[in-house]
Tab-separated table of C-alpha atoms in Angstrom:
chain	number	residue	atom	x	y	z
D	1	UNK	CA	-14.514	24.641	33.807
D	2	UNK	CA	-14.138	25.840	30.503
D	3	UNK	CA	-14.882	23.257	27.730
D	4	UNK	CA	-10.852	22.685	25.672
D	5	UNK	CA	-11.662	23.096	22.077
D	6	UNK	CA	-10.419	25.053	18.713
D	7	UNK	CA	-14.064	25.981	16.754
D	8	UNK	CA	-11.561	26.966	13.788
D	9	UNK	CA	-9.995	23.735	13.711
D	10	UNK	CA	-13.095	22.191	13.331
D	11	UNK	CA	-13.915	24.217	10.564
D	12	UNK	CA	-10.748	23.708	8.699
D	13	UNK	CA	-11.096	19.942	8.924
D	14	UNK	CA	-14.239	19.397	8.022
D	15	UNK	CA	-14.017	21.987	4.969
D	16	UNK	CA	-10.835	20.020	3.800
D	17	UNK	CA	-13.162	16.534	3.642
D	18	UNK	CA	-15.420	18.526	2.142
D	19	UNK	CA	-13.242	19.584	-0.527
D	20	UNK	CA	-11.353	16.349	-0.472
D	21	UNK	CA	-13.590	13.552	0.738
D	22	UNK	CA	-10.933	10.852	0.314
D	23	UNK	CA	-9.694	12.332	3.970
D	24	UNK	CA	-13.017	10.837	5.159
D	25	UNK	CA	-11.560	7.316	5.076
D	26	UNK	CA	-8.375	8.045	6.112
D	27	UNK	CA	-9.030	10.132	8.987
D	28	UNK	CA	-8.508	8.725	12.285
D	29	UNK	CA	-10.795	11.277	13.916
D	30	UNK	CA	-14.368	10.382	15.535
D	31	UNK	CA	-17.543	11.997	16.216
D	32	UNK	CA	-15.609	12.727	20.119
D	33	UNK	CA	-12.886	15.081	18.377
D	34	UNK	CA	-15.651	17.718	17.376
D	35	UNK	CA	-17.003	19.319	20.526
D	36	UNK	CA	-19.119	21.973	18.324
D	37	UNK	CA	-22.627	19.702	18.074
D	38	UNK	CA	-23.318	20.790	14.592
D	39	UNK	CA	-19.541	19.652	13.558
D	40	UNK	CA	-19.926	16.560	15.556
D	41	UNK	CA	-23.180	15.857	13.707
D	42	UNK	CA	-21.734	16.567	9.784
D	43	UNK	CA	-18.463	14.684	10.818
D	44	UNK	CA	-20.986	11.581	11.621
D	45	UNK	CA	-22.305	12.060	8.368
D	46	UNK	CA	-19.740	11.823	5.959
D	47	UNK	CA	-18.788	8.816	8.020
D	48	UNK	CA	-22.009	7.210	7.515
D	49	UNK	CA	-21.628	8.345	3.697
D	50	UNK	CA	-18.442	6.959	3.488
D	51	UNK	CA	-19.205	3.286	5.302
D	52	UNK	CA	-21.957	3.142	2.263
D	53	UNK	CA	-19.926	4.281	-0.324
D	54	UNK	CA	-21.713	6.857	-1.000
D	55	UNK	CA	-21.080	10.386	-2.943
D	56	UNK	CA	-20.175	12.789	-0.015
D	57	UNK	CA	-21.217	16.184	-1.010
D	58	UNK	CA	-23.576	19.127	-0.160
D	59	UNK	CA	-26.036	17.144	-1.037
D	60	UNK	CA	-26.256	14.245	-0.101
D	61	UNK	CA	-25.180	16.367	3.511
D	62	UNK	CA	-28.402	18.605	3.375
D	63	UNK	CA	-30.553	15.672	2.892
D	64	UNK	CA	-33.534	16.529	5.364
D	65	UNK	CA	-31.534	19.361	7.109
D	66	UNK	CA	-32.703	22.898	7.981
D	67	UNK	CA	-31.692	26.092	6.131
D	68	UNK	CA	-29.135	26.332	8.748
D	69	UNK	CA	-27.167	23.560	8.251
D	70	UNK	CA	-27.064	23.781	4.275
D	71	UNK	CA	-25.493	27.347	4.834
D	72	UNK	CA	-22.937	25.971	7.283
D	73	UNK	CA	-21.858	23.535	5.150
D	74	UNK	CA	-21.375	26.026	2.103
D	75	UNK	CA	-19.339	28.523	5.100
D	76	UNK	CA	-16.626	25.475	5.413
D	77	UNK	CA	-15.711	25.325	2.164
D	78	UNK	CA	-15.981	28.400	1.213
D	79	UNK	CA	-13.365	28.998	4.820
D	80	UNK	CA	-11.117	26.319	3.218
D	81	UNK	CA	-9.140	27.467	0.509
D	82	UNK	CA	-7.448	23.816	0.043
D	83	UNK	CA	-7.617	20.966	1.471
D	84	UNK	CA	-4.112	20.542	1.610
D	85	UNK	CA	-2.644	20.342	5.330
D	86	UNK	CA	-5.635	18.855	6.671
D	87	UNK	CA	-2.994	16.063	8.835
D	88	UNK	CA	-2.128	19.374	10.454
D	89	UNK	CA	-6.065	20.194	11.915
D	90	UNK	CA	-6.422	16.409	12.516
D	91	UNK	CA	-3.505	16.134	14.979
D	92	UNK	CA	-4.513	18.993	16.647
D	93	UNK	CA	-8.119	17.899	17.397
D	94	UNK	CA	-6.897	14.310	18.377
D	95	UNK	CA	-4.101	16.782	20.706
D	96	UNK	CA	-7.159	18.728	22.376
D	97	UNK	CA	-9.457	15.303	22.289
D	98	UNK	CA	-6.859	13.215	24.434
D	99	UNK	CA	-6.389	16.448	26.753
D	100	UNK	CA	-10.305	16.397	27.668
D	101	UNK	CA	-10.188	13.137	28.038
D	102	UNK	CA	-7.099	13.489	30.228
D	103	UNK	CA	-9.346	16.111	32.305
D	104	UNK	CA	-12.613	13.764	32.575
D	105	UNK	CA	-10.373	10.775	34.110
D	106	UNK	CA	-8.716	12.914	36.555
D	107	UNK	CA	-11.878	14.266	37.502
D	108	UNK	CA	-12.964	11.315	38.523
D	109	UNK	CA	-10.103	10.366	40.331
D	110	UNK	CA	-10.700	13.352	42.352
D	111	UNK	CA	-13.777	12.791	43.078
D	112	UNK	CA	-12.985	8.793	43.953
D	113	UNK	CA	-10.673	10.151	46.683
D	114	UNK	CA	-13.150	12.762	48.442
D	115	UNK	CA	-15.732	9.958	48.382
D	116	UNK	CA	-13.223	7.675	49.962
D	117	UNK	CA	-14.299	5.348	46.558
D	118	UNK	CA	-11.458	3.071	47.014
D	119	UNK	CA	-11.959	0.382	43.982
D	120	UNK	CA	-12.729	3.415	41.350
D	121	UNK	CA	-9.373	5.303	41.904
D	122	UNK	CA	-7.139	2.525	40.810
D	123	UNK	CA	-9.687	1.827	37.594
D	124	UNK	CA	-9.362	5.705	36.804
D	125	UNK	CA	-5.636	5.477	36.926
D	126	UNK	CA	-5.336	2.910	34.784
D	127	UNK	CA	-7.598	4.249	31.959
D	128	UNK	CA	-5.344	7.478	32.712
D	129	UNK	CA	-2.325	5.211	32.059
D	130	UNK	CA	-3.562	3.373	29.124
D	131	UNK	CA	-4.557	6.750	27.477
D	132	UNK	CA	-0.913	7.509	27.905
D	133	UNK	CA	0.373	4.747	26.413
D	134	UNK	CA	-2.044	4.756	23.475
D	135	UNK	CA	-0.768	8.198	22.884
D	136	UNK	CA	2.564	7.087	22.711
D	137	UNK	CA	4.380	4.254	20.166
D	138	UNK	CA	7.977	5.185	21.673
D	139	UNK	CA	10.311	2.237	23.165
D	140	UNK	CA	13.350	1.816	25.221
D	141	UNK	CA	16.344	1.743	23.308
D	142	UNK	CA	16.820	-1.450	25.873
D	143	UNK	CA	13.786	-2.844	24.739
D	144	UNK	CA	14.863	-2.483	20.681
D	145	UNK	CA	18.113	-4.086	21.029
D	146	UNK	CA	16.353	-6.727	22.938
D	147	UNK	CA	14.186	-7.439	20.277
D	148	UNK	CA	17.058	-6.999	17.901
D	149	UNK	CA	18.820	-9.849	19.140
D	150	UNK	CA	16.265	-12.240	19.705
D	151	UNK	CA	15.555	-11.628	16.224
D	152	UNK	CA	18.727	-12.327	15.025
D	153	UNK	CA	18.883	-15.379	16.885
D	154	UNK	CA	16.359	-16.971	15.809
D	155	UNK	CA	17.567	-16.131	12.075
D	156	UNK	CA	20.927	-17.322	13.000
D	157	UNK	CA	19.783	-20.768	14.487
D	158	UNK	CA	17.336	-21.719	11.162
D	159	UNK	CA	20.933	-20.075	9.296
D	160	UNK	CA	22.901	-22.830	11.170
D	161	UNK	CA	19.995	-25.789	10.033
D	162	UNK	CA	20.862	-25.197	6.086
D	163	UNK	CA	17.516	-23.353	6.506
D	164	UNK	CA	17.561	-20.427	4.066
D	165	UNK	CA	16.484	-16.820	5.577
D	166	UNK	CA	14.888	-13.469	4.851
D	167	UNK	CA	13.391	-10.973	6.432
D	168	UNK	CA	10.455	-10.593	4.612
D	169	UNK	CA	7.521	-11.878	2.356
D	170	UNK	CA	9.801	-13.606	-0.817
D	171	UNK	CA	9.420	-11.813	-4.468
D	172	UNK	CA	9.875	-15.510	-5.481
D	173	UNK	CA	13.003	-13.911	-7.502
D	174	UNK	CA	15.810	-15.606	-5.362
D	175	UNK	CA	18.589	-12.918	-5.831
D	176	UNK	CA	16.060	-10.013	-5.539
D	177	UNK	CA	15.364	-11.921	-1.984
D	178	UNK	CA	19.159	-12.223	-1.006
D	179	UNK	CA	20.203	-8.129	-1.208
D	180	UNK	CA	16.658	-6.742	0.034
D	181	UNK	CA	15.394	-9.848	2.544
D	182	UNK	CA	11.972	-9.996	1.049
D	183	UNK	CA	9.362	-7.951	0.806
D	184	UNK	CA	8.804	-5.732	4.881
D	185	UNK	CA	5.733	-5.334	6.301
D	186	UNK	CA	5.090	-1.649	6.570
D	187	UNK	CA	6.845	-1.017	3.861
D	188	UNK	CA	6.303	0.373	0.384
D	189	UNK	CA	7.558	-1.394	-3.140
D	190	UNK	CA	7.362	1.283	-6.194
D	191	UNK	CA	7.749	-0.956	-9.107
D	192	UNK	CA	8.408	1.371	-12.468
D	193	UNK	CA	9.196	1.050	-15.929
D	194	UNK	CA	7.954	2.314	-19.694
D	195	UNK	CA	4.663	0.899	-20.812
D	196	UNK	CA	4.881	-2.413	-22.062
D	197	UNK	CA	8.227	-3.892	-20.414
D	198	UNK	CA	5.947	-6.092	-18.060
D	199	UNK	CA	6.084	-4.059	-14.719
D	200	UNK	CA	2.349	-5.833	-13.951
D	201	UNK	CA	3.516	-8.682	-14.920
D	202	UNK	CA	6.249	-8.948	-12.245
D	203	UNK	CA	3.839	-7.046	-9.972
D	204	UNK	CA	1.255	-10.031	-10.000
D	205	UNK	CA	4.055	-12.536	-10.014
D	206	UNK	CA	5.499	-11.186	-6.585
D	207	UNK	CA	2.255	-11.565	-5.494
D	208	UNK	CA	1.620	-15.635	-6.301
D	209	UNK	CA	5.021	-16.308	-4.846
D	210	UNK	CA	4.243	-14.209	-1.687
D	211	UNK	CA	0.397	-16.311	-1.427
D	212	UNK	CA	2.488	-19.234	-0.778
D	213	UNK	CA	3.407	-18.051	2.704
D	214	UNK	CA	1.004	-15.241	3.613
D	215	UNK	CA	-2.645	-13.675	2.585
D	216	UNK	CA	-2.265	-11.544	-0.634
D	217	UNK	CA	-4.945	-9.111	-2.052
D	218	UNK	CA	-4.791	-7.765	-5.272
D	219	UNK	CA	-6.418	-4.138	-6.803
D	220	UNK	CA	-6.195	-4.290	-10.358
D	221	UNK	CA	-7.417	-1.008	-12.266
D	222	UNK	CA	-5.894	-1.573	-15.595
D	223	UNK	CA	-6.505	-5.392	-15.290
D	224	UNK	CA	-9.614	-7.843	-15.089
D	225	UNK	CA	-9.384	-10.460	-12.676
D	226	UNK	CA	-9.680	-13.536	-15.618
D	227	UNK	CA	-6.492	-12.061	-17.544
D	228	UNK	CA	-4.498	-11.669	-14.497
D	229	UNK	CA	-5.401	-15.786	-13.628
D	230	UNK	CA	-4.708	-16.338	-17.442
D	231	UNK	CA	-1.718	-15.341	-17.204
D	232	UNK	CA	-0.796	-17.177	-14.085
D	233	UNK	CA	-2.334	-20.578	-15.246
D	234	UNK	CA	-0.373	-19.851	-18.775
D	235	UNK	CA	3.035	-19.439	-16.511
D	236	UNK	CA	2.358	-22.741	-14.495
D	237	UNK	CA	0.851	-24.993	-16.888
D	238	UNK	CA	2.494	-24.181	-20.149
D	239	UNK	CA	-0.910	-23.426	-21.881
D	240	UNK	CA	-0.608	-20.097	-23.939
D	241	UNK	CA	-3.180	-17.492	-23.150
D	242	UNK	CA	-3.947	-18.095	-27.062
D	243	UNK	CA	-4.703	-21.908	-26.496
D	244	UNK	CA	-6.723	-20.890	-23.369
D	245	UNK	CA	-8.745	-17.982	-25.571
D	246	UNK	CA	-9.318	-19.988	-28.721
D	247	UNK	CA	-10.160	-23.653	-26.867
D	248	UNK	CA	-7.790	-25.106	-29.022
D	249	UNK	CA	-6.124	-27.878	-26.213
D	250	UNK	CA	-5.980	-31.646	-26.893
D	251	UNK	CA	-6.214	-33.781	-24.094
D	252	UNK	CA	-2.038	-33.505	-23.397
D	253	UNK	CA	-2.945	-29.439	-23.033
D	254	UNK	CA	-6.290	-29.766	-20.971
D	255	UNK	CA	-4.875	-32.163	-18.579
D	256	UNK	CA	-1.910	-29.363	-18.064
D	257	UNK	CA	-4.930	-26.464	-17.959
D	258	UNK	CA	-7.051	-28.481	-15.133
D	259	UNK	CA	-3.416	-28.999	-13.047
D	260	UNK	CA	-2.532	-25.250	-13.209
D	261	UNK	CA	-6.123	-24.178	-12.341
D	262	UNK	CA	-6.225	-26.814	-9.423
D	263	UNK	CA	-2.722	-25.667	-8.220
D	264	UNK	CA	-3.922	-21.483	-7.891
D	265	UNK	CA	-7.047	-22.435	-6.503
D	266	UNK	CA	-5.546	-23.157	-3.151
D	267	UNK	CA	-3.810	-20.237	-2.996
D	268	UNK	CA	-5.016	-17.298	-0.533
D	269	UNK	CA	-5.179	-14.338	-3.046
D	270	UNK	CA	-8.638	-12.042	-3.079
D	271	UNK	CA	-8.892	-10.365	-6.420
D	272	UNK	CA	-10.603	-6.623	-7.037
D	273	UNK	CA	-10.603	-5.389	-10.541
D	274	UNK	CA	-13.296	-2.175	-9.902
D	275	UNK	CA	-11.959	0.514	-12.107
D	276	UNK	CA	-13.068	3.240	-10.201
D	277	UNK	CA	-11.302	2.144	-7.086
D	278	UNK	CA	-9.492	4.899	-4.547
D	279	UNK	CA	-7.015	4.399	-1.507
D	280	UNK	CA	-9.670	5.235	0.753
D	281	UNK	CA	-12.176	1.839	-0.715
D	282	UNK	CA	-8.865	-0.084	0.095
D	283	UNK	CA	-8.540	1.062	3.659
D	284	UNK	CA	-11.920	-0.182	3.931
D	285	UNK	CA	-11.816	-3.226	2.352
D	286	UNK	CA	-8.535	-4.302	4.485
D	287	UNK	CA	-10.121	-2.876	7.912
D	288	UNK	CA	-13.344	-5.718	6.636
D	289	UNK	CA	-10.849	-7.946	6.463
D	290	UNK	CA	-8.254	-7.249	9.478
D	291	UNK	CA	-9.134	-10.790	10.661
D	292	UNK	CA	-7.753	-12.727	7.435
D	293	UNK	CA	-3.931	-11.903	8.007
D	294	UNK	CA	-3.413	-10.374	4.851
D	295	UNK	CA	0.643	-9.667	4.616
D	296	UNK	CA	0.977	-8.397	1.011
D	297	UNK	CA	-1.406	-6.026	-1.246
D	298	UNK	CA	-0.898	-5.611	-4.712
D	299	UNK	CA	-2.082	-1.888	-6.433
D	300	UNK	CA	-1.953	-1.846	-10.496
D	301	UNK	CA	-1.715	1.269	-10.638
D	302	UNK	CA	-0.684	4.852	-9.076
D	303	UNK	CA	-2.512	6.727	-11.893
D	304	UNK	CA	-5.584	4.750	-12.077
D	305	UNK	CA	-6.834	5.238	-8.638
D	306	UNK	CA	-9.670	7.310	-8.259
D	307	UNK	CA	-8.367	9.656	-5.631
D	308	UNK	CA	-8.220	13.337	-6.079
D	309	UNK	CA	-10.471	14.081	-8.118
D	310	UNK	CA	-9.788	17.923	-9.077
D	311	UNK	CA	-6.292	17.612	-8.751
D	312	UNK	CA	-3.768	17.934	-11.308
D	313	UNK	CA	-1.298	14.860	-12.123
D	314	UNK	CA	1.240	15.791	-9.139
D	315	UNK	CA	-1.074	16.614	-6.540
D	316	UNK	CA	-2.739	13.676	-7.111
D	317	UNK	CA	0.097	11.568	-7.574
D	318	UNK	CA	1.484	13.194	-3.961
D	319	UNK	CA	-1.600	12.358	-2.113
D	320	UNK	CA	-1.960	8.532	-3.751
D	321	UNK	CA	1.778	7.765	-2.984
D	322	UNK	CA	0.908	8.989	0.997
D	323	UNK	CA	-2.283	7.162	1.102
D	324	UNK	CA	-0.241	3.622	0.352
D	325	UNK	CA	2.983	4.541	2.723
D	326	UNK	CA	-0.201	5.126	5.142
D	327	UNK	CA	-1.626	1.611	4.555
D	328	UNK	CA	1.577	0.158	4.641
D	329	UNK	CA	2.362	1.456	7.781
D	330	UNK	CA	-1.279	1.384	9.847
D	331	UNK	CA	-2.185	-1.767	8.615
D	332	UNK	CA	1.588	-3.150	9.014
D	333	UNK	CA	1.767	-4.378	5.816
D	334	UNK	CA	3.914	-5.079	2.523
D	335	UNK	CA	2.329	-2.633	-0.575
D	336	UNK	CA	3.534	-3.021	-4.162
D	337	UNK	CA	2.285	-0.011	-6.135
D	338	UNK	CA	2.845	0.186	-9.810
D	339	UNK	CA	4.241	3.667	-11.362
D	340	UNK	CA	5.083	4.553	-14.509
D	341	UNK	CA	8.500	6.474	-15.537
D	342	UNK	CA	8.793	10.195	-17.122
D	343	UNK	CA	10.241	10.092	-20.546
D	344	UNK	CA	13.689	11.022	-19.081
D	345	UNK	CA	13.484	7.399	-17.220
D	346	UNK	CA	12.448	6.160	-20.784
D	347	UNK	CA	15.524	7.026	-22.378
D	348	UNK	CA	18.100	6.411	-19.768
D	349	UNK	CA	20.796	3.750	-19.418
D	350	UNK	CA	20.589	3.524	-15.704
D	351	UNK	CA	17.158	4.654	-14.075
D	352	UNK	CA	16.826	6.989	-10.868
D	353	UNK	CA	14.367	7.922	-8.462
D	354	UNK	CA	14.575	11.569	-10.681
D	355	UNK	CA	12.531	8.880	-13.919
D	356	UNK	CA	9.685	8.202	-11.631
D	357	UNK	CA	6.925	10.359	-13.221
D	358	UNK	CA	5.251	13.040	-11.584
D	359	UNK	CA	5.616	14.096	-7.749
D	360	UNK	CA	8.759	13.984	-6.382
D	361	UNK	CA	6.840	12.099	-3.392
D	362	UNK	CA	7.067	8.937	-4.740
D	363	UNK	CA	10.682	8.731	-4.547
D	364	UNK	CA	10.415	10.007	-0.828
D	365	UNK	CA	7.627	7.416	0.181
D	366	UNK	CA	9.355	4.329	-1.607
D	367	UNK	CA	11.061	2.302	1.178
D	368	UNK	CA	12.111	0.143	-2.439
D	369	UNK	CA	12.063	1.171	-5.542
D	370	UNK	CA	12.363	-0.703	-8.592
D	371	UNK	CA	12.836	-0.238	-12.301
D	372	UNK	CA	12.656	-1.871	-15.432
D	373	UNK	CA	14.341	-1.225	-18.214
D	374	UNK	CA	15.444	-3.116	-21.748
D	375	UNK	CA	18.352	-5.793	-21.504
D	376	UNK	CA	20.752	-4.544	-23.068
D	377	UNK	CA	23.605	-6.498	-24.781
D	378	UNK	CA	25.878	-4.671	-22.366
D	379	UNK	CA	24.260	-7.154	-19.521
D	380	UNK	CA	23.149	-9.906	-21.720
D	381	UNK	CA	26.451	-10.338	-24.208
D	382	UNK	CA	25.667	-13.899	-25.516
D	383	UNK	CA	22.000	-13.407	-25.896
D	384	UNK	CA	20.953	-13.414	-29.633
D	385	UNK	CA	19.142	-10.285	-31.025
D	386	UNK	CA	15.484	-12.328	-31.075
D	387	UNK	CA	15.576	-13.409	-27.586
D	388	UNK	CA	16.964	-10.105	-26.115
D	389	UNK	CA	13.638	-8.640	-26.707
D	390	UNK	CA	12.662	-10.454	-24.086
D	391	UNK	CA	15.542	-9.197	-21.780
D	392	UNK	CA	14.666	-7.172	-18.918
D	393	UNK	CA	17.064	-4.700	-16.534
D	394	UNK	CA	15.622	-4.672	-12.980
D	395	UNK	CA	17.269	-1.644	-11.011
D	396	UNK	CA	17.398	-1.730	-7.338
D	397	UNK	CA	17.731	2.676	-7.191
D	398	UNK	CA	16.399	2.715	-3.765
D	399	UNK	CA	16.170	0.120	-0.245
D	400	UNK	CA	16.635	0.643	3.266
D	401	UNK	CA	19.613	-1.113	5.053
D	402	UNK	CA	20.994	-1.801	2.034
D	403	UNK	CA	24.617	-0.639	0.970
D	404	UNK	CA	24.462	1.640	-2.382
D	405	UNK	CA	26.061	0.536	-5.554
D	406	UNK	CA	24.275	-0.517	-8.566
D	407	UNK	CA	22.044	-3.663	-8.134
D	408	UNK	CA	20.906	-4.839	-11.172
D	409	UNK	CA	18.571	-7.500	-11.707
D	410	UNK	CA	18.689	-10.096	-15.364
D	411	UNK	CA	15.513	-11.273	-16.236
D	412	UNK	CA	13.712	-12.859	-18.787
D	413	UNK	CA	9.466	-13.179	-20.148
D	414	UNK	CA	8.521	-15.978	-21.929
D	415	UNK	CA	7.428	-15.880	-25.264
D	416	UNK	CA	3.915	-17.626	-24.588
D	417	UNK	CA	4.501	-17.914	-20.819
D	418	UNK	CA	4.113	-14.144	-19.288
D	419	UNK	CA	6.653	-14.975	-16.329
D	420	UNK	CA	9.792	-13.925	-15.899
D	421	UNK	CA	12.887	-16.242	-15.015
D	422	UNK	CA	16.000	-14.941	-13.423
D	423	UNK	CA	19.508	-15.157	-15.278
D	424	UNK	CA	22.624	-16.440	-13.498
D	425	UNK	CA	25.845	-15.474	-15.203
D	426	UNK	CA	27.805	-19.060	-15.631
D	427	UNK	CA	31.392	-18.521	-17.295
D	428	UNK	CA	32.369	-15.142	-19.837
D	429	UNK	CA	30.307	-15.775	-22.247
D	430	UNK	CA	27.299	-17.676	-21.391
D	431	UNK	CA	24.403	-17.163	-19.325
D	432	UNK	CA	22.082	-19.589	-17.441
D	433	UNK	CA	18.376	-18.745	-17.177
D	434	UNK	CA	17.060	-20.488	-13.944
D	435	UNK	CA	13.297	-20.546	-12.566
């Protein structure tokens, strides 16, 4: 019987993760996909590259390899005019893989029955059956309203204890938690905003509230891991970041320092500040790490990752923005990713999706988007002058299952405490800033 495969497939594949070896970590394809033995063979190697975080190249590929295989590798790129559309080859080689596989079970099914093999047909036709199911994620619409309603029983009986609810993993910004239940696992959080209106600030804020009910990991490529704990222990304990920098802290001070280090020391939050970090080193860090439970991962930010290297802003912006709906999604977790706004967002009253800067991806990837702008005394009426420079706008411009409308979100930093509080609105004229 002839052999299923598509030789040109191959080639395209492999050519695209040779022009593009960020596919290499992403890729859900294995050394079985490739039936061509030479294919099979380079596909094992950028693997192997890959698990060592190595450079994945024509060299490092022709390392001890024949004439042969040098020129082979140079014929798939030089076949691959882009590497863009390489999803498209990948699901057809996982297609064709699953049909031989398909084949080789019912082969042996057959051959179970003319041997009279009683015990090995029914283990055939279960792998056959599991391989069908593994194919498939697709439910009952009887089975998701049955879920449905357990779940919102269980939500309605903690509802009925005074307990309060949401959905998700909390911002620790009350009000942000009531319209968008928390932060959803599988989902993707764009925060955006001009430079300097605190958008990592709130990032890494989300993510200390979250660590008090589930594992959080941070990638910080604009941040080192010290000045993102400064700032934490400077929000909790009242010590500036200048007391902590100069030493200057009297006993009163140091005893507050020691309590605020002691108090984020317990809490579950892994820390990576490599600059040079891509989407691909985060996959592999979170597969390492499947067994710790993380629920929420923290990326600071879009630009800075290392992926796409040859790319111009967009395309590269397009194919990080995918890569974090993709970890979101296979890893079934929560992903903040810091963006920055185009100068239309910079100048606008009321930010849209249309301010986030760059691909037009973003905006289709974000389950939630948010966006930070200057208070304004529109929104902050009783606030003097000094203090509204620390007035923030947060704008809810995009959520799932939410009704539209504008949200709008009053906050406030700190001067020497790089947190921000939420405002309440109390009476006409003044304004009640609550932790």
């Amino acid at each position: 019987m002839e052999v299923i495969k598509d030789n040109e497939a191959e080639r395209a594949f492999l050519g695209a993760a040779l022009i593009n070896p960020e596919i290499v970590g992403v890729s859900r394809l294995t050394e079985e996909a490739f039936v061509n033995i030479d294919h099979k063979d380079i596909w094992s190697g950028m693997k192997m590259l890959w698990l060592k975080q190595l450079n994945i190249d024509l060299i490092t590929l022709g390392v001890g390899k024949d004439h042969a295989r040098k020129m082979l590798l140079v014929e798939l790129i030089n076949a691959c005019p882009t590497h863009l559309g390489w999803e498209t080859y990948e699901e057809r080689l996982l297609t064709l893989q699953m049909r031989r596989r398909t084949i080789v079970l019912a082969e042996q099914m057959v051959k179970a029955a003319i041997q009279g093999d009683d015990l090995a047909i029914p283990i055939a036709a279960e792998k056959l059956l599991s391989l069908s199911v593994k194919k498939s994620s697709s439910q009952s619409l009887a089975d998701v309203v049955s879920d449905l309603y357990d779940d919102v029983q269980g939500r309605n009986e903690l509802y009925t204890q005074g307990k309060i609810v949401h959905a998700g993993i909390t911002t620790g910004l009350q009000k942000l938690d009531y319209v968008t239940g928390g932060l959803q696992a599988g989902e993707l959080t764009i925060i955006s905003g001009e430079p300097g209106l605190g958008k990592s600030i709130l990032a890494m804020q989300m993510a200390k509230a979250a660590a008090r009910e589930r594992t959080v990991r941070i990638y910080s490529l604009e941040m080192p891991a010290r000045q993102i704990v400064r700032r934490w222990v400077a929000a909790d304990s009242g010590v500036s970041a200048r007391q902590m920098k100069s030493g200057e802290l009297d006993i009163e001070f140091w005893d507050k320092f020691t309590a605020g280090i002691s108090k984020l020391s317990t809490l579950p939050i892994t820390i990576c500040d490599d600059s040079g970090t891509t989407t691909s080193d985060i996959r592999a860090d979170l597969s390492r790490c499947a067994n710790e439970g993380t629920g929420l991962i923290v990326i600071d930010y879009l630009t800075l990752l290392g992926d796409g290297a040859g790319m111009n802003e967009v395309e590269r912006t397009a194919v990080v923005s995918s890569a974090c709906k993709r970890l979101a999604r296979d890893f079934n977790l929560s992903v903040i990713l810091v963006h920055s706004m185009n100068k239309v967002g910079m100048r606008a009253t009321r930010p849209t999706l249309a301010d986030l800067r760059s691909s037009a991806q973003v905006a289709y990837d974000a389950d939630l988007a948010l966006m930070m702008t200057k208070g304004t005394s529109e929104f902050f009426p009783a606030v003097r002058e000094e203090r509204l420079e620390n007035c923030r706008l947060l704008w809810l411009v995009k959520a799932r299952d939410i009704p539209g409308g504008d949200n709008v979100f009053l906050l406030e930093k700190g001067d020497e405490t790089p947190e921000f509080a939420e405002f309440i609105k109390t009476d006409a004229i003044g304004w009640s800033n609550q932790k």
